[in-house]
XYZ file of C-alpha atoms in Angstrom:
119
model
C 16.431 -3.937 13.449
C 13.969 -5.550 11.077
C 14.144 -9.292 10.521
C 12.497 -10.903 7.507
C 11.632 -14.547 6.972
C 10.395 -15.830 3.618
C 8.367 -18.966 3.060
C 6.238 -20.575 0.399
C 8.813 -21.543 -2.157
C 8.953 -24.965 -3.730
C 8.811 -27.010 -6.886
C 5.951 -26.320 -9.262
C 5.146 -27.221 -12.845
C 5.056 -24.588 -15.535
C 1.694 -22.876 -15.538
C 1.264 -23.373 -11.825
C 1.082 -20.873 -8.993
C 2.833 -20.109 -5.739
C 2.313 -17.591 -2.996
C 5.446 -16.431 -1.237
C 5.204 -14.920 2.223
C 7.534 -12.578 4.058
C 6.989 -12.149 7.768
C 8.648 -9.210 9.454
C 9.615 -8.653 13.066
C 11.563 -6.059 14.993
C 9.776 -3.042 13.584
C 6.400 -1.456 13.015
C 5.190 -3.328 9.957
C 2.960 -0.541 8.693
C 6.047 1.682 8.566
C 7.923 -0.714 6.313
C 7.886 -0.691 2.532
C 8.563 -4.062 1.001
C 10.080 -5.426 -2.148
C 10.682 -8.786 -3.747
C 13.808 -9.674 -5.681
C 15.108 -12.866 -7.221
C 18.412 -14.355 -8.247
C 18.746 -17.172 -10.730
C 21.899 -19.305 -10.906
C 24.705 -17.429 -12.603
C 22.702 -14.218 -12.801
C 22.541 -11.012 -10.834
C 19.786 -10.321 -8.367
C 16.878 -8.593 -10.064
C 13.867 -6.606 -8.951
C 10.480 -8.337 -9.088
C 7.939 -6.121 -7.320
C 7.529 -3.553 -4.582
C 4.758 -2.086 -2.462
C 4.627 1.119 -0.467
C 4.118 1.369 3.267
C 0.460 2.185 2.824
C -0.046 -0.504 0.218
C -1.533 2.063 -2.117
C 1.134 1.763 -4.785
C 2.777 -1.234 -6.397
C 5.371 -1.635 -9.131
C 6.286 -4.761 -11.090
C 9.119 -5.823 -13.319
C 8.078 -6.281 -16.920
C 9.017 -9.951 -16.705
C 6.267 -10.667 -14.141
C 3.708 -7.981 -14.942
C 0.277 -9.534 -15.279
C 1.394 -12.724 -13.538
C 2.438 -11.416 -10.118
C 0.598 -9.625 -7.351
C 2.335 -8.085 -4.363
C 0.263 -7.399 -1.269
C 0.556 -6.925 2.458
C -1.411 -7.733 5.575
C -0.409 -5.344 8.309
C -2.384 -7.259 10.926
C -0.205 -10.308 10.232
C 3.070 -8.398 9.742
C 3.339 -10.249 6.455
C 3.865 -9.378 2.833
C 2.991 -11.652 -0.059
C 3.979 -12.278 -3.636
C 1.429 -14.272 -5.593
C 2.913 -15.713 -8.765
C 0.663 -17.256 -11.423
C 1.341 -18.923 -14.765
C 4.868 -19.687 -13.634
C 7.522 -20.271 -16.262
C 10.839 -22.150 -16.067
C 12.616 -18.801 -16.316
C 11.007 -17.815 -13.004
C 13.254 -20.369 -11.292
C 15.342 -18.485 -8.741
C 15.881 -17.778 -5.085
C 13.324 -15.166 -4.104
C 14.190 -12.588 -1.475
C 12.019 -10.106 0.317
C 13.480 -6.796 1.360
C 12.313 -3.915 3.510
C 12.973 -0.237 3.975
C 11.501 2.417 6.201
C 10.838 4.808 3.330
C 8.984 4.353 0.045
C 12.160 4.969 -1.956
C 15.895 4.318 -1.766
C 17.910 1.268 -0.855
C 16.666 -1.748 1.045
C 18.772 -2.250 4.176
C 16.875 -5.313 5.394
C 16.824 -8.671 3.604
C 15.476 -12.121 4.216
C 17.404 -15.342 3.697
C 15.553 -16.265 0.510
C 13.255 -19.057 -0.582
C 13.849 -21.300 -3.584
C 11.307 -21.420 -6.387
C 11.825 -24.065 -9.039
C 9.558 -24.280 -12.064
C 9.745 -27.452 -14.110
C 8.844 -27.554 -17.787
């Protein structure tokens, strides 16, 4: 059973940056593909970015492309989402998710971390 814990959220002004972290336990981290999702108030959860188990491939939502970088550090059992040039519309609870394949559903989810971007 994989457990995920996010951190790094907070309040930031528009144009600022944040780095979200997702630390995994209960599994072999290098065998876990990771994704980031977010949910704004009154909206459905949406995909933000994902990275394969090897780290060789990444995919981003159009809304964050060019402003976000997903990465992983297998030695630290941690995945990251670097967000730059933040906008008020990036305000949401950000969740990391994990799966043991590079495709399909994500069965493992963290509790979420709040990101608030002020204008």
